[in-house]
Amino acid sequence: MPHKIGFVVVSSSGHEDGFSARELMIHAPTVSGWRSPRFCQFPQEIVLQMVERCRIRKLQLLAHQYMISSRVEFYISESLPEYFAPYQAERFRRLGYVSLCDNEMTGCKARELKSVYVDAVGQFLKLIFHENHVNKYNIYNQVALVAINIIGDPADLSDESNIASREKLIDHYLGPNTEDPALEGTCTG
């Protein structure tokens, strides 16, 4: 049964202070998500490592209400090229892209949730964000992503070592202390 797959952010091409791509790893009402640097060069890129090798069935993107990319491309890989050297870029296989609405009809007040159905196996997902839609609120020509969900199944159900490597990956990025109040998902006030 497809379920939400955990991930960590391996790299991003940049971010505005206080809006790191690592914000995408936590789903809570108080999380703002990722924003590109002000007046950045396009395309912008984020690479995610899923906690296990999996078959991705669906990607859900929650776009910002006015820092909207015109297009987001998706790539998948079994392994991560060292330092993303250009000659190793072929390790990522292109899955496709999705275009996002410019949000003019809502006056840039609503966020767009885009669901993308795919059928691909891998452990690394690369998102490439193209130039922003121009509007009066986005004065620094940024793109942003509020949240992302990866829905799928483990690709290697019988592999016991996969569970151990998943726990090591989570401990590496989040630490062994899971009693972080930011991870609770509750908000008071």
Short mmCIF file of C-alpha atoms in Angstrom, two decimals:
data_model
loop_
_atom_site.label_atom_id
_atom_site.label_comp_id
_atom_site.label_asym_id
_atom_site.label_seq_id
_atom_site.Cartn_x
_atom_site.Cartn_y
_atom_site.Cartn_z
CA MET A 1 0.00 0.00 0.00
CA PRO A 2 1.56 3.34 -0.99
CA HIS A 3 2.42 5.58 1.94
CA LYS A 4 4.34 8.78 2.69
CA ILE A 5 8.09 8.25 2.25
CA GLY A 6 10.46 10.13 4.55
CA PHE A 7 13.37 12.06 3.06
CA VAL A 8 16.26 14.34 3.90
CA VAL A 9 17.51 17.29 1.90
CA VAL A 10 20.93 16.48 0.47
CA SER A 11 21.58 19.80 -1.25
CA SER A 12 20.04 22.93 -2.68
CA SER A 13 21.41 25.56 -5.01
CA GLY A 14 20.66 28.24 -2.44
CA HIS A 15 18.11 29.76 -0.10
CA GLU A 16 17.04 32.98 1.56
CA ASP A 17 18.09 33.33 5.20
CA GLY A 18 15.59 31.52 7.42
CA PHE A 19 14.06 29.54 4.53
CA SER A 20 16.42 26.60 4.03
CA ALA A 21 15.41 23.58 1.98
CA ARG A 22 15.73 21.57 5.22
CA GLU A 23 12.42 23.19 6.23
CA LEU A 24 10.78 20.82 3.74
CA MET A 25 11.68 17.84 5.96
CA ILE A 26 9.27 18.98 8.68
CA HIS A 27 5.52 19.14 8.16
CA ALA A 28 3.88 21.48 10.67
CA PRO A 29 1.62 24.53 10.51
CA THR A 30 4.47 26.81 11.59
CA VAL A 31 6.93 25.71 8.89
CA SER A 32 7.43 28.19 6.03
CA GLY A 33 9.23 25.92 3.56
CA TRP A 34 12.07 26.76 1.16
CA ARG A 35 12.69 30.03 -0.70
CA SER A 36 15.31 30.69 -3.33
CA PRO A 37 17.78 33.54 -2.78
CA ARG A 38 16.67 37.02 -3.82
CA PHE A 39 17.37 37.81 -7.49
CA CYS A 40 18.82 34.31 -7.97
CA GLN A 41 19.86 32.74 -11.24
CA PHE A 42 17.63 30.06 -12.67
CA PRO A 43 17.19 27.19 -12.62
CA GLN A 44 17.28 26.47 -8.87
CA GLU A 45 17.75 22.91 -7.66
CA ILE A 46 16.94 20.77 -4.60
CA VAL A 47 18.09 17.15 -4.18
CA LEU A 48 16.27 14.86 -1.74
CA GLN A 49 17.37 11.47 -0.45
CA MET A 50 14.53 9.17 0.50
CA VAL A 51 15.04 7.11 3.65
CA GLU A 52 14.90 3.96 1.55
CA ARG A 53 15.01 2.90 -2.07
CA CYS A 54 11.39 3.12 -3.17
CA ARG A 55 8.95 3.06 -6.01
CA ILE A 56 7.49 6.55 -6.17
CA ARG A 57 3.81 6.61 -7.10
CA LYS A 58 2.89 10.24 -6.48
CA LEU A 59 4.55 13.56 -5.68
CA GLN A 60 2.60 16.36 -4.03
CA LEU A 61 3.91 19.92 -4.18
CA LEU A 62 2.43 22.81 -2.23
CA ALA A 63 3.44 26.00 -4.04
CA HIS A 64 3.82 29.40 -2.42
CA GLN A 65 0.98 31.85 -3.05
CA TYR A 66 3.11 34.36 -5.01
CA MET A 67 6.71 33.05 -5.24
CA ILE A 68 5.69 30.61 -7.95
CA SER A 69 7.97 28.75 -10.31
CA SER A 70 6.71 28.63 -13.89
CA ARG A 71 7.77 24.98 -14.13
CA VAL A 72 9.21 22.27 -11.87
CA GLU A 73 11.13 19.33 -13.36
CA PHE A 74 11.63 15.96 -11.63
CA TYR A 75 14.59 13.58 -11.89
CA ILE A 76 15.32 10.31 -10.09
CA SER A 77 18.49 8.35 -9.39
CA GLU A 78 19.60 5.18 -7.64
CA SER A 79 22.82 6.81 -6.44
CA LEU A 80 24.14 10.28 -5.87
CA PRO A 81 26.88 11.60 -8.16
CA GLU A 82 29.89 12.90 -6.23
CA TYR A 83 29.46 16.65 -5.80
CA PHE A 84 27.01 16.64 -8.72
CA ALA A 85 29.80 16.78 -11.29
CA PRO A 86 28.36 17.76 -14.70
CA TYR A 87 29.80 14.68 -16.43
CA GLN A 88 27.89 12.46 -13.98
CA ALA A 89 24.54 14.16 -14.48
CA GLU A 90 23.31 11.21 -16.54
CA ARG A 91 22.82 9.28 -13.29
CA PHE A 92 19.60 11.22 -12.83
CA ARG A 93 16.78 10.13 -15.12
CA ARG A 94 14.20 12.75 -16.11
CA LEU A 95 10.65 11.89 -15.04
CA GLY A 96 8.95 14.97 -16.47
CA TYR A 97 7.74 18.35 -15.34
CA VAL A 98 4.69 20.20 -14.11
CA SER A 99 3.66 23.78 -14.87
CA LEU A 100 2.31 25.92 -12.07
CA CYS A 101 -0.45 28.51 -12.30
CA ASP A 102 0.52 32.18 -12.06
CA ASN A 103 -2.24 32.61 -9.41
CA GLU A 104 -3.57 35.85 -10.92
CA MET A 105 -7.19 34.67 -10.56
CA THR A 106 -6.92 34.52 -6.75
CA GLY A 107 -4.92 37.72 -6.44
CA CYS A 108 -1.94 35.65 -5.29
CA LYS A 109 -3.74 34.68 -2.08
CA ALA A 110 -4.16 30.89 -2.53
CA ARG A 111 -1.57 28.16 -2.63
CA GLU A 112 -1.64 25.55 -5.37
CA LEU A 113 -1.38 21.87 -4.46
CA LYS A 114 -0.09 19.95 -7.46
CA SER A 115 -0.19 16.14 -7.53
CA VAL A 116 2.05 14.38 -10.03
CA TYR A 117 1.55 10.66 -10.68
CA VAL A 118 4.73 8.77 -11.51
CA ASP A 119 6.04 5.22 -11.47
CA ALA A 120 9.78 5.31 -10.86
CA VAL A 121 12.27 3.52 -8.62
CA GLY A 122 15.20 5.21 -6.89
CA GLN A 123 16.50 6.78 -3.73
CA PHE A 124 17.36 10.33 -4.86
CA LEU A 125 14.90 12.87 -6.22
CA LYS A 126 16.03 16.11 -7.87
CA LEU A 127 13.64 19.04 -8.33
CA ILE A 128 14.57 21.83 -10.73
CA PHE A 129 12.69 25.12 -10.42
CA HIS A 130 12.52 27.41 -13.45
CA GLU A 131 11.97 31.17 -13.51
CA ASN A 132 9.23 32.67 -11.38
CA HIS A 133 5.88 33.99 -12.52
CA VAL A 134 6.09 37.78 -12.34
CA ASN A 135 3.61 39.53 -10.04
CA LYS A 136 3.50 42.68 -7.91
CA TYR A 137 4.14 40.78 -4.63
CA ASN A 138 7.28 38.93 -5.73
CA ILE A 139 9.59 41.93 -5.87
CA TYR A 140 12.80 39.86 -5.52
CA ASN A 141 11.96 37.36 -8.32
CA GLN A 142 12.07 34.32 -6.03
CA VAL A 143 10.55 30.86 -6.18
CA ALA A 144 9.41 28.92 -3.13
CA LEU A 145 8.06 25.55 -2.10
CA VAL A 146 5.96 25.31 1.06
CA ALA A 147 5.87 21.49 1.30
CA ILE A 148 6.48 18.28 -0.60
CA ASN A 149 5.12 14.77 -0.05
CA ILE A 150 6.55 11.66 -1.66
CA ILE A 151 4.07 8.79 -1.82
CA GLY A 152 5.27 5.30 -2.67
CA ASP A 153 6.31 1.81 -1.59
CA PRO A 154 9.64 0.40 -0.48
CA ALA A 155 11.32 -1.14 -3.53
CA ASP A 156 13.17 -3.80 -1.53
CA LEU A 157 10.60 -5.18 0.92
CA SER A 158 12.71 -8.20 1.93
CA ASP A 159 15.98 -6.36 2.52
CA GLU A 160 16.57 -6.19 6.32
CA SER A 161 19.71 -4.03 5.92
CA ASN A 162 17.52 -1.34 4.34
CA ILE A 163 15.82 -0.74 7.71
CA ALA A 164 19.18 -0.27 9.43
CA SER A 165 20.41 2.13 6.74
CA ARG A 166 17.16 4.11 6.99
CA GLU A 167 17.62 4.52 10.76
CA LYS A 168 21.25 5.58 10.28
CA LEU A 169 20.19 8.18 7.70
CA ILE A 170 17.51 9.61 9.98
CA ASP A 171 19.91 9.71 12.96
CA HIS A 172 22.57 11.38 10.82
CA TYR A 173 20.36 14.30 9.81
CA LEU A 174 17.96 14.60 12.74
CA GLY A 175 20.04 13.11 15.55
CA PRO A 176 19.05 10.27 17.85
CA ASN A 177 16.85 12.54 19.98
CA THR A 178 13.39 12.38 18.43
CA GLU A 179 11.73 14.40 21.20
CA ASP A 180 12.09 17.63 19.29
CA PRO A 181 8.97 19.78 19.81
CA ALA A 182 9.21 21.01 16.20
CA LEU A 183 8.53 17.45 15.02
CA GLU A 184 5.34 17.04 17.04
CA GLY A 185 3.16 18.79 14.48
CA THR A 186 1.11 20.58 17.11
CA CYS A 187 0.83 24.29 17.46
CA THR A 188 -0.57 26.27 20.36
CA GLY A 189 -1.80 29.81 20.27
#
